[in-house]
XYZ file of C-alpha atoms in Angstrom:
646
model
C 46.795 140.931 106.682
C 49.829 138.969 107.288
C 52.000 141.812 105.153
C 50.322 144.706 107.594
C 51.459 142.691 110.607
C 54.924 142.194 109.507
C 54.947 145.732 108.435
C 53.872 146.774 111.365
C 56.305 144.684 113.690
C 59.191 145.525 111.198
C 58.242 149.067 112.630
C 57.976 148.627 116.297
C 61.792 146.958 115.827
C 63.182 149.514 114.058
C 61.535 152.216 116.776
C 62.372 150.249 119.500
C 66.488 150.141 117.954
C 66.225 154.053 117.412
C 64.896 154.441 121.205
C 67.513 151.961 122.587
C 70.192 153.872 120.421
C 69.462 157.240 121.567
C 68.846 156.450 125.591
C 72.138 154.729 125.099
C 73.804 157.188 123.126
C 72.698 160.107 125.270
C 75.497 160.393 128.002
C 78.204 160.083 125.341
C 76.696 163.042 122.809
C 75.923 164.844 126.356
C 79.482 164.722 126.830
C 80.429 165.620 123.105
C 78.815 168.690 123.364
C 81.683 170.230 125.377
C 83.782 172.259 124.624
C 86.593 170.151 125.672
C 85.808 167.718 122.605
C 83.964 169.662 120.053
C 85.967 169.886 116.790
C 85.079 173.085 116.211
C 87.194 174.619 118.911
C 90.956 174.556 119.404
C 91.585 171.670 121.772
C 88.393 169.320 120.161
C 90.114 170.193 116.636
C 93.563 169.182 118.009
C 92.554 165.843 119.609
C 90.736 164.272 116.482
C 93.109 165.045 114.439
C 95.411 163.177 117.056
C 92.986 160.261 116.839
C 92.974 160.193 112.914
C 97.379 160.447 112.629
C 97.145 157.596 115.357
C 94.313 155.415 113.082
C 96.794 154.249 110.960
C 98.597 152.238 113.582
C 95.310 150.312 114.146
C 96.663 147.035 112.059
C 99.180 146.499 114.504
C 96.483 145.280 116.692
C 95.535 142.622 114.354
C 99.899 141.685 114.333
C 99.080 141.276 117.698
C 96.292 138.824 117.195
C 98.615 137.021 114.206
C 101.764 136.934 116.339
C 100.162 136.044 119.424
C 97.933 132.813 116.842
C 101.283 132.026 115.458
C 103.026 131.573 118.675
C 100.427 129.652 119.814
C 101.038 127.025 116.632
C 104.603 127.125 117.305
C 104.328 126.046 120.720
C 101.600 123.408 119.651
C 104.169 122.309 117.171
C 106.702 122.255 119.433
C 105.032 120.050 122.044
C 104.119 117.903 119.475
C 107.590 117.111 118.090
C 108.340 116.675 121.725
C 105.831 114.336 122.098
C 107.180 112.585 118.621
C 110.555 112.225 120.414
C 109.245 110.890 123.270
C 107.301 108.177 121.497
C 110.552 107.830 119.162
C 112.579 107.041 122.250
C 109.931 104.452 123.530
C 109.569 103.239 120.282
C 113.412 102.825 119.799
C 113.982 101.300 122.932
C 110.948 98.695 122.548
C 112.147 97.568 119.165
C 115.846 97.202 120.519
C 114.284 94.581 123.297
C 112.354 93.226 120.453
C 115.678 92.818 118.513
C 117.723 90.852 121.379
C 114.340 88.475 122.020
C 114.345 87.549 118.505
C 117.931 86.609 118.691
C 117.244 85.309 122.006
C 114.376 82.560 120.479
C 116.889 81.655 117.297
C 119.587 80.884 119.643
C 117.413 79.024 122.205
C 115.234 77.161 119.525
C 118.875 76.348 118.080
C 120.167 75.164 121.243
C 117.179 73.027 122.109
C 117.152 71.567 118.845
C 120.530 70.332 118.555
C 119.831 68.543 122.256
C 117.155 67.189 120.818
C 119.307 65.754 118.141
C 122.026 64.281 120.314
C 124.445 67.068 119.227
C 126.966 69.236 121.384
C 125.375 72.508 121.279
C 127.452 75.448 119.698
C 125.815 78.621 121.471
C 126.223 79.284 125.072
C 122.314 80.799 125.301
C 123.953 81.994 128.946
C 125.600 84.997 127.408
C 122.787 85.502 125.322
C 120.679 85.539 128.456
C 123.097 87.970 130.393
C 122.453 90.570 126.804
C 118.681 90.418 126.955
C 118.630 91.171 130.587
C 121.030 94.091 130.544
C 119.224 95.804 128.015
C 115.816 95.144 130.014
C 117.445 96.422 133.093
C 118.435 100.031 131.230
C 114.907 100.693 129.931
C 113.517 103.488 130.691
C 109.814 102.695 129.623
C 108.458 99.501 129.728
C 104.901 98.737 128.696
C 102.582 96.741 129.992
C 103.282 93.112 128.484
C 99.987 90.714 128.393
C 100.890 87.373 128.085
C 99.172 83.854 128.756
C 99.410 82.241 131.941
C 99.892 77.950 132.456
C 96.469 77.755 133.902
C 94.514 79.646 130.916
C 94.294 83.512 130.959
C 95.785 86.264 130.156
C 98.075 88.473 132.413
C 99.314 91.856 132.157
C 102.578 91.967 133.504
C 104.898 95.327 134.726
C 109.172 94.658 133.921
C 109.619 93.072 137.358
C 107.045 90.438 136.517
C 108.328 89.821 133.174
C 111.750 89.707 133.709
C 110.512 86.641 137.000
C 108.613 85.558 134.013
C 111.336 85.417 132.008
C 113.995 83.520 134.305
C 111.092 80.907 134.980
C 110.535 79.969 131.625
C 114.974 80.452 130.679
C 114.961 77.311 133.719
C 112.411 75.035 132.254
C 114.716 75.687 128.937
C 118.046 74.918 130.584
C 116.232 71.807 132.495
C 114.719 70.636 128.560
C 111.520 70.701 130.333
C 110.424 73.118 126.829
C 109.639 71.622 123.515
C 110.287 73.403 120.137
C 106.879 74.504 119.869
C 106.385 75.581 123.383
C 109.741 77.824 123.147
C 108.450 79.418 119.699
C 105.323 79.557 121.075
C 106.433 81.811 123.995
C 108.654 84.203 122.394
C 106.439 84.799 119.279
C 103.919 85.596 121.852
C 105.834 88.177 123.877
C 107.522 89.538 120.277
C 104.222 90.074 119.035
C 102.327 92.381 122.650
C 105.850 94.296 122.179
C 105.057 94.880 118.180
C 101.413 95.745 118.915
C 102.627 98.241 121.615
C 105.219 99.576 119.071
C 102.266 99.459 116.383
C 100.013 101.732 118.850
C 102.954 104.052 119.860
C 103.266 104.965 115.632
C 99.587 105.189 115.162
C 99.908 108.446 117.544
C 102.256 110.279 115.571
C 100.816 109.820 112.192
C 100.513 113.505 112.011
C 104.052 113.976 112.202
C 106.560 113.934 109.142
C 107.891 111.204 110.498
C 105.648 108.845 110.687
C 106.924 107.184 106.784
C 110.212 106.466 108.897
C 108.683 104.953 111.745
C 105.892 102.882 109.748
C 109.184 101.828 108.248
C 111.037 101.105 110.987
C 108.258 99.184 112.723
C 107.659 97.123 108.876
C 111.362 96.089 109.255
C 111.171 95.000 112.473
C 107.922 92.918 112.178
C 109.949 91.683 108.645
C 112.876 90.453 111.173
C 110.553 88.897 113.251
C 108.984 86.732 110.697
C 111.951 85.644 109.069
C 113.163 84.969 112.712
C 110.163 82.520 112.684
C 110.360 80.947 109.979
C 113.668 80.317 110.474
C 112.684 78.172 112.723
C 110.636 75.834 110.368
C 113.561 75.667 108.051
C 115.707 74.189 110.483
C 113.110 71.580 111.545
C 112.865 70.882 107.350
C 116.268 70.295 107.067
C 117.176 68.432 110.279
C 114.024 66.244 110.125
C 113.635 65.632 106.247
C 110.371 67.083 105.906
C 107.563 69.979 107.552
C 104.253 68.090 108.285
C 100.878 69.816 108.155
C 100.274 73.221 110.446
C 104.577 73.426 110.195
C 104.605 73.972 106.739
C 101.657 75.977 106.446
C 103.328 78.871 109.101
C 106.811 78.311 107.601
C 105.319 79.928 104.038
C 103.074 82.069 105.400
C 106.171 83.722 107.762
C 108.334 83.918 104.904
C 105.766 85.713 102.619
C 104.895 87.986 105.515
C 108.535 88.686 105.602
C 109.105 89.976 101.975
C 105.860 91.678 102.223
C 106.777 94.011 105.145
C 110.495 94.330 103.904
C 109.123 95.405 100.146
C 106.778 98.253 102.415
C 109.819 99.222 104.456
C 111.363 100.201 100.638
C 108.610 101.481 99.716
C 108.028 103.770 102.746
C 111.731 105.016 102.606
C 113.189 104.677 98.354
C 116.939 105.408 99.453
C 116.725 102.305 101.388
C 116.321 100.509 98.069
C 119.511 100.664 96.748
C 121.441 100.466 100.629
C 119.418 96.932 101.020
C 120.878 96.068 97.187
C 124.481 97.029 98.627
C 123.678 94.866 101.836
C 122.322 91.486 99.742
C 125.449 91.456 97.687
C 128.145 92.167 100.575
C 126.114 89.338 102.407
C 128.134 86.033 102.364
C 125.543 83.099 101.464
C 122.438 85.086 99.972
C 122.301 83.355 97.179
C 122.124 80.235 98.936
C 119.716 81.273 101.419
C 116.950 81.897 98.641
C 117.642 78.551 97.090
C 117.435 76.833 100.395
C 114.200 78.489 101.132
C 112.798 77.676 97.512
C 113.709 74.039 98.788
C 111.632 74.578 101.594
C 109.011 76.044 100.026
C 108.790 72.673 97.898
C 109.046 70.533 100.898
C 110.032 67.305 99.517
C 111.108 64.881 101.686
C 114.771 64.441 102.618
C 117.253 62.688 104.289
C 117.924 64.610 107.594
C 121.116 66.917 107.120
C 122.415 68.140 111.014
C 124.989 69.882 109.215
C 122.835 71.241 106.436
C 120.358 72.711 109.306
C 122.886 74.598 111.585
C 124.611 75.667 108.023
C 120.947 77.397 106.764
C 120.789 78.595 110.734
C 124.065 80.664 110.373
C 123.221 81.758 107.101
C 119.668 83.594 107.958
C 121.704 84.674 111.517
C 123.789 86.401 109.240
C 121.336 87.816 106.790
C 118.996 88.996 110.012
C 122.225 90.839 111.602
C 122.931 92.885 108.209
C 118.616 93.528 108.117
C 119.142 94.648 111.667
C 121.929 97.283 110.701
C 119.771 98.433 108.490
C 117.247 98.670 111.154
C 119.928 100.786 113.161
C 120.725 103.429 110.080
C 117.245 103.915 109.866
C 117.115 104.782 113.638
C 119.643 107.502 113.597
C 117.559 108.642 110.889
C 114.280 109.014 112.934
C 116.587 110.760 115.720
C 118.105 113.209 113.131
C 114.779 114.370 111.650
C 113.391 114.892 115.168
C 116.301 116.338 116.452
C 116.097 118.949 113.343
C 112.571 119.054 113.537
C 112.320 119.987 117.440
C 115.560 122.974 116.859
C 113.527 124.261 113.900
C 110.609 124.755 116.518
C 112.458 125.959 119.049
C 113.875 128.601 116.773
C 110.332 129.906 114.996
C 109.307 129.956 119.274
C 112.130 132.260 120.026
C 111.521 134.751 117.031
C 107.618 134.703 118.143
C 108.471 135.404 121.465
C 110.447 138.706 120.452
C 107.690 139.343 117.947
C 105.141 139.123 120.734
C 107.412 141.194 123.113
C 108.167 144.252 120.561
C 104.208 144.458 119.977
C 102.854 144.411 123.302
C 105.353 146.766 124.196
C 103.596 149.572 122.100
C 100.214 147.977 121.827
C 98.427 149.500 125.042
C 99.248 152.874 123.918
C 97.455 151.910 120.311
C 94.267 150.401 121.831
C 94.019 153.288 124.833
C 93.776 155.935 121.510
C 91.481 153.742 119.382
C 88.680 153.205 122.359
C 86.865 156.327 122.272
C 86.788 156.416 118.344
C 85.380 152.879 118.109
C 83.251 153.217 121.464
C 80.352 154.422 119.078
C 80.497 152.227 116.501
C 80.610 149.159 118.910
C 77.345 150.564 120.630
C 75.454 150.517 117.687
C 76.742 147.300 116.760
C 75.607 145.772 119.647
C 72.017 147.192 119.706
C 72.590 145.854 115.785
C 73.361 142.442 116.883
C 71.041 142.047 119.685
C 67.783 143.220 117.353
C 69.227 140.324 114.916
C 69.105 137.809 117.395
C 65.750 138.278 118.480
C 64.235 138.800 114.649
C 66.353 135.262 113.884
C 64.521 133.659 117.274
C 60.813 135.079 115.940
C 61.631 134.224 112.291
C 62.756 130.437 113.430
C 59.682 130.362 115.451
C 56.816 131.523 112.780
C 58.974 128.910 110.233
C 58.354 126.223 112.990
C 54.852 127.044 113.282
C 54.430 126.919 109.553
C 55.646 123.717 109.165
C 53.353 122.507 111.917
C 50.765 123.497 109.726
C 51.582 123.001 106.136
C 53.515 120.422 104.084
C 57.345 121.311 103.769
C 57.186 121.623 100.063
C 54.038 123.918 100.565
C 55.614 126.220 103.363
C 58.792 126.472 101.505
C 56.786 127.659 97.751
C 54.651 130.072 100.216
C 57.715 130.985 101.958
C 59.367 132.304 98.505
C 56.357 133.274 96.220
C 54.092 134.442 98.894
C 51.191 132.432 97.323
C 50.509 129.021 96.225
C 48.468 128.123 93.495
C 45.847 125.014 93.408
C 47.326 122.120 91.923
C 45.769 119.013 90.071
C 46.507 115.728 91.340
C 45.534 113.207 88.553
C 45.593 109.921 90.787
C 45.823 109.543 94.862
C 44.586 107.709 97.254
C 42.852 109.300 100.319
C 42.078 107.396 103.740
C 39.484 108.022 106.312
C 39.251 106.172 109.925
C 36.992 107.118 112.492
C 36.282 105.432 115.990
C 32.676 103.506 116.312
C 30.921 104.872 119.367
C 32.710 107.666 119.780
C 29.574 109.903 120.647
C 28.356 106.988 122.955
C 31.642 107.232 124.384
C 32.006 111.030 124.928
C 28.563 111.210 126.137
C 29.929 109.257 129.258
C 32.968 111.163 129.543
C 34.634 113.789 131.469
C 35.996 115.975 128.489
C 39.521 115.643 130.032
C 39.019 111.978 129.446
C 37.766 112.343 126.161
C 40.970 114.754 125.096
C 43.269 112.015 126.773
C 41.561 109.136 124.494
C 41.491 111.077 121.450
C 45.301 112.088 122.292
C 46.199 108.749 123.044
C 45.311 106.915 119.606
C 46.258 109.736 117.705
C 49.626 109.995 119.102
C 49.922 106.131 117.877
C 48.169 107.391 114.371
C 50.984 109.587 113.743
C 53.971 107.800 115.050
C 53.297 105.033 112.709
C 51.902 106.856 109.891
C 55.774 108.526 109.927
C 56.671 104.821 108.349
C 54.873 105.397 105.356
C 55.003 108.213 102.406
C 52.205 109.898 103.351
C 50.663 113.228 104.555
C 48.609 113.817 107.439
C 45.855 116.087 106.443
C 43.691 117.176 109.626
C 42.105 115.392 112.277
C 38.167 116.515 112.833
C 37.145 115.578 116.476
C 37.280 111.174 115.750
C 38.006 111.366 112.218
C 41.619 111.264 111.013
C 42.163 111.731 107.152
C 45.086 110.793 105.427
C 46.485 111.157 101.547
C 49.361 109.818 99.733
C 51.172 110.924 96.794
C 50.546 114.758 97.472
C 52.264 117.258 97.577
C 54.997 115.220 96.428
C 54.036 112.764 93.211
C 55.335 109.273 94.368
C 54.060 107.546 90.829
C 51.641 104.465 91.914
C 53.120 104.063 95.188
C 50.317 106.155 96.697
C 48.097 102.826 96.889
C 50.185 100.251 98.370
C 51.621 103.073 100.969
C 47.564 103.781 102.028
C 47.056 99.899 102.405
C 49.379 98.883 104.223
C 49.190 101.969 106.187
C 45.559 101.097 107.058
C 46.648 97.850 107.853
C 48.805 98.922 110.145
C 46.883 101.754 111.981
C 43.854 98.846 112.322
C 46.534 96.376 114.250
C 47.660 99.006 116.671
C 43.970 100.076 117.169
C 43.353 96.928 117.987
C 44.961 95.949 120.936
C 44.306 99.894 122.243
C 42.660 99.834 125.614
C 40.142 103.058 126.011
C 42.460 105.017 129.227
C 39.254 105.188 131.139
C 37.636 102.359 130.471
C 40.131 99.312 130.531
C 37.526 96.664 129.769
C 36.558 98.262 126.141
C 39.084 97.911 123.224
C 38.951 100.636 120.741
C 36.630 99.832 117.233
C 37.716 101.679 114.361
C 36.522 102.310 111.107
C 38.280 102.709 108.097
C 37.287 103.842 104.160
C 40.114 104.707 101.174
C 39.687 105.679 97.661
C 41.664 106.332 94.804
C 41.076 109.007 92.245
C 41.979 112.635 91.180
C 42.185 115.871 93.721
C 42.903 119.451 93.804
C 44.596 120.649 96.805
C 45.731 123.700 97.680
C 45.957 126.617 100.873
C 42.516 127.611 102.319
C 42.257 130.672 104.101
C 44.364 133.713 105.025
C 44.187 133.104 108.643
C 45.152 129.884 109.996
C 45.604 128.963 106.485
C 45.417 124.652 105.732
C 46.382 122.694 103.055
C 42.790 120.513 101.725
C 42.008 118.751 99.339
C 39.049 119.028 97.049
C 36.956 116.572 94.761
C 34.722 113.519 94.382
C 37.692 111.492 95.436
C 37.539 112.799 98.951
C 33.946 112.253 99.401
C 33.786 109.008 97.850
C 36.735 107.824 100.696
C 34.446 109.431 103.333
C 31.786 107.858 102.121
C 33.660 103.961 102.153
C 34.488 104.592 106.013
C 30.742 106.260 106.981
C 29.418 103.017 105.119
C 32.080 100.329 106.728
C 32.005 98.205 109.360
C 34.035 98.087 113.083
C 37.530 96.596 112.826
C 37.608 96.441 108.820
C 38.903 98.813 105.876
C 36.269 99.552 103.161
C 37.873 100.312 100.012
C 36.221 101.130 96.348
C 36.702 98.661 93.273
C 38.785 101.462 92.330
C 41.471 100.705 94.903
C 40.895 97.473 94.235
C 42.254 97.206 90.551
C 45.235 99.724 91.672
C 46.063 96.704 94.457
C 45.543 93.943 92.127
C 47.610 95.808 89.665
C 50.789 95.981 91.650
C 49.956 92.429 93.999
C 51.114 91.531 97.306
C 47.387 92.724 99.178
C 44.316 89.995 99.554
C 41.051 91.763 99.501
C 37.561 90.619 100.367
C 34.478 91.074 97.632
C 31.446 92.740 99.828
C 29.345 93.381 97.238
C 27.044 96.608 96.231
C 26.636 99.129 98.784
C 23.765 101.854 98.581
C 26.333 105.154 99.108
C 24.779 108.456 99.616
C 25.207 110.746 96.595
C 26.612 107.614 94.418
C 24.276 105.312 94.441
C 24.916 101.780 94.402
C 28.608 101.065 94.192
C 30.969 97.524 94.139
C 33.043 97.591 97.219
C 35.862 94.999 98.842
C 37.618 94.854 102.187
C 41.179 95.025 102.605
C 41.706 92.149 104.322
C 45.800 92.030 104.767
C 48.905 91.829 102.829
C 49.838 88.071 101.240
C 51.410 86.283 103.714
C 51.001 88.342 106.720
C 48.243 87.526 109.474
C 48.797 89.804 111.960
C 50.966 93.624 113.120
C 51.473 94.784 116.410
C 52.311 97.392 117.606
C 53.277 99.252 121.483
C 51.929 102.611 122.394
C 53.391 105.573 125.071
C 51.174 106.897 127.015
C 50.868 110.384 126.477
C 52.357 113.236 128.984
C 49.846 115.731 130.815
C 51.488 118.563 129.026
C 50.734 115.950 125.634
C 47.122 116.311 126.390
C 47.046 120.016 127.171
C 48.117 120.816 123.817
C 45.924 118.009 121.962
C 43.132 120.041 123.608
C 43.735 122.896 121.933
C 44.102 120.713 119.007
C 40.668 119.032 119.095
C 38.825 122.213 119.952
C 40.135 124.378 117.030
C 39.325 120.534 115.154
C 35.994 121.222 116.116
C 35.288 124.841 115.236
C 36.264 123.796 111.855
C 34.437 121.086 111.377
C 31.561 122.351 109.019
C 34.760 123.630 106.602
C 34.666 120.363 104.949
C 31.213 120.356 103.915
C 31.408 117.465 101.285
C 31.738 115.080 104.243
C 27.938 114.821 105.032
């Protein structure tokens, strides 16, 4: 039947795309038929043959579409390397400020600590002042600095309020209101919002080519900054004998963040290698720079050396200023690529300009010629396309339907062998529930209220049965059967996923209040078994998956024989549960079952260690309980298919 009605619609779409063709077709072979266009006279036999000398020049409408995509790139490309020179610029600029406020902290951290020692200093931090603020005052884009303020807090703070900032903390300095710490303290701090600034500027232009350079760049300059630092530390080791506690531990851990990012500044850029080599042995004192900070690293306690600390200060002053022309080369080396980079782009943009230009010069002409030959063709491809869309819209919709009705695994072997054969199940489990009083409760019932209640608890049923690995098999007006480990074979985890299903279903059910009758809490019944099956499709209209066998009228027959508020479960389940542990069970003793006779059965009591489940419930939408209607009435027609129930 199903084969006759797909036939048959498969028909009335293919008539109704022949009558939409030819009502739409009609003006245009109306029009053909004159004389003026027929090929069989002169002037029709002199204009196709026009069209088919002119076909050949259809591709250039595609070199159209290609030129006009590959401009397109070329301009993207070129705003992009624009946008890398931009954030070059600010990049270059930052790290120049962060350059003269490194030197800025050694010479003030110098100068403060010879005071402190009772020594005329040797810098004038004045001048040093005067550099800093002339290159602040050409910047051309300053980002936002966040610092901390005295009272606790951080600030974000424009040039003008840095540069006040600035020339309020250079007083306290020149009035030795500033300790060491305070003055390393501060410039670290603003060093290290410019850094993370410079970091985030890079991060943007990743994509670029140039982003090895810049990672390289920013390396070195975070490499300068530590050594800067723990500088610092080695001036306090040699002027005061010995590094104490949180001084020693930042002193090494500066120095090996140092090496680290100057080894990945190498690495990023390999000629660098061997222009660093040429810099360490032009550099007066290298040699006894790494000694003295192998000394350091040691930190044994010496006499205090003056003379020995501003020695090792002059020495890493040095070594910095030869890291920082380094830093410089490898700036005009950014600019260069970006430079060549940006007139490369600007070239490939003129060329697809012209390209562009040339084309769309002659291309009119081409696509004026081509539109009445491809007018056709386009017609039908539309009445094509539209008939596709609507069989892909029915075809989604009969799958969704399907599913709705079948197990995935089932729909899907129906789907592609058109029929599905019966299959053995050796060993599942099978769970009935049903509610007590339910015809007491109907009888006293509007049948609105009675689809709202029955819509209600099974909306619960099925959003927590979704936890377990389990299929819902049909709901027959208050009865609600479930099976595990069909269609797909889950081993012996069919049992424990029934259990604690049940146990779960029996919480929720009981704190459910009846929608029309808030004083009554719902009493539900519940019966499992475990055993073989056959399941399989029943029916060529409104076809279901059942199941079939002793096993499902045995687990009918432990819920018709339960009690309210408790799951009845064979001996059968029983061993399966005590077999894998973790479920307490209650022994009730022989029960007189109809068309079994006497049989051993337990109650399923909980799982070890857990007392009690809750769980919340929605309350279902009107349009919810419309549909469940229609639900429970087909329910009902179908009520005397599963016989082996009674």
């Amino acid at each position: 039947m199903e084969k006759q009605v797909s036939k048959a619609s498969s028909n009335m779409d293919t008539s109704s795309i022949h009558s939409l063709s030819s009502e739409s077709l009609s003006p245009k072979s109306h029009r053909c038929c004159g004389e003026s266009t027929n090929p069989a006279h002169g002037k029709g036999r002199r204009f196709h043959l026009l069209q088919m000398l002119i076909l050949p020049f259809i591709p250039i409408l595609a070199l159209i579409v290609q030129t006009a995509i590959l401009l397109n790139n070329i301009m993207v490309h070129r705003q992009e390397v624009m946008d890398v020179e931009t954030q070059v610029t600010i990049a270059t600029e930052l790290g120049r400020i962060v350059t003269y406020m490194q030197l800025e902290r050694s010479e003030v951290a110098f100068y403060v600590y010879t005071n402190a020692n009772g020594s005329t200093p040797s810098i004038d931090i004045s001048q040093r002042f005067e550099v800093t603020d002339s290159a602040l005052q050409n910047i051309t884009n300053f980002p936002p600095v966040s610092l901390p303020q005295e009272g606790g807090g951080i600030v974000e703070m424009d040039l003008t309020a840095f540069r006040n900032r600035l020339n309020e903390f250079r007083q306290k300095i020149s009035s030795e209101e500033s300790s060491m710490s305070e003055i390393l303290q501060w410039y670290t701090t603003v060093n290290a919002a410019m850094l993370d600034h410079l970091t985030n500027q890079i991060k943007e232009t990743d994509n670029s080519g140039v982003w090895r350079y810049l990672l390289a760049f920013k390396s070195l300059l975070r490499s300068i900054e530590s050594i800067g630092i723990s500088s610092v530390y080695g001036v306090n080791y040699f002027g005061r004998g010995v590094l104490r506690g949180l001084n020693y531990i930042n002193y090494v851990k500066q120095d090996a963040i140092a090496k680290d990012l100057l080894n990945g500044t190498l690495n990023y850029v390999p000629y660098l290698k061997n222009v660093y080599k040429k810099l360490t042995n032009a550099t007066k004192n290298y040699g006894s720079i790494q000694h003295k900070s192998d000394i350091i690293v040691q930190n044994i306690k010496r006499t205090p050396n003056i003379t020995e600390a501003i020695d090792y200060f002059e020495s890493v002053a040095s070594y910095t200023n030869e890291l920082r022309k380094l830093q410089q080369d490898l700036r005009l080396v950014i600019k260069n690529y970006v430079d060549d980079d940006l007139q490369h782009a600007a070239n490939q943009e003129a060329v697809g300009i012209a390209i562009l230009i040339v084309v769309l010069a002659v291309s009119p002409i081409i696509i004026w010629l081509v539109r009445n030959a491809v007018a056709t063709i386009q017609l039908y491809a539309a009445n094509l396309a539209s008939k596709a869309k609507e069989l892909k819209k029915e075809k989604k919709k009969s799958d969704s339907l399907l599913l709705q009705m079948l197990p995935p695994s089932v729909a899907t072997q129906l789907k592609q062998t058109k029929q599905v054969p019966a299959e053995f199940y050796s060993c599942v489990t099978v769970y009935f529930s049903d509610i007590v009083g339910f015809t007491e409760i109907s009888a006293v019932s509007t049948p609105l209220e009675v689809v709202t209640f029955l819509n209600k608890i099974y909306k619960l049923f099925d959003a927590r049965i979704e936890c377990y690995d389990v299929y819902k098999v049909e709901t027959i007006g208050d009865s609600y059967m479930v099976a595990s480990g069909l269609p797909v074979k889950n081993g012996n985890k069919h049992v424990t996923e029934i259990a604690s299903m049940a146990l779960d279903l029996l919480a929720g059910s009981a704190h459910f209040k009846i929608p029309h009758r808030k004083s009554e809490t719902l009493q539900m019944r519940s019966g499992a078994h475990v055993g073989p099956v056959v399941a399989g499709i029943v029916g060529s209209k409104m076809p279901r998956y059942c199941l079939f066998g002793d096993t499902v009228n045995t687990a009918s027959r432990m819920e018709s024989t339960g009690e309210a508020l408790k799951i009845h479960i064979s001996s059968d389940m029983k061993k399966a549960l005590d077999a894998i542990g973790g479920y307490k069970t209650e022994h009730r003793g022989l029960v007189d079952v109809k068309g079994k006779g006497l049989m051993d059965t337990y109650w399923l009591t909980c799982k070890e260690s857990i007392t009690q489940r809750t769980v919340e419930m929605e309350t279902p939408t009107y349009l919810q309980v419309g549909l469940y209607a229609c639900v429970v009435l087909v329910g009902e027609l179908s009520h005397y298919r599963l016989g082996y129930f009674s």
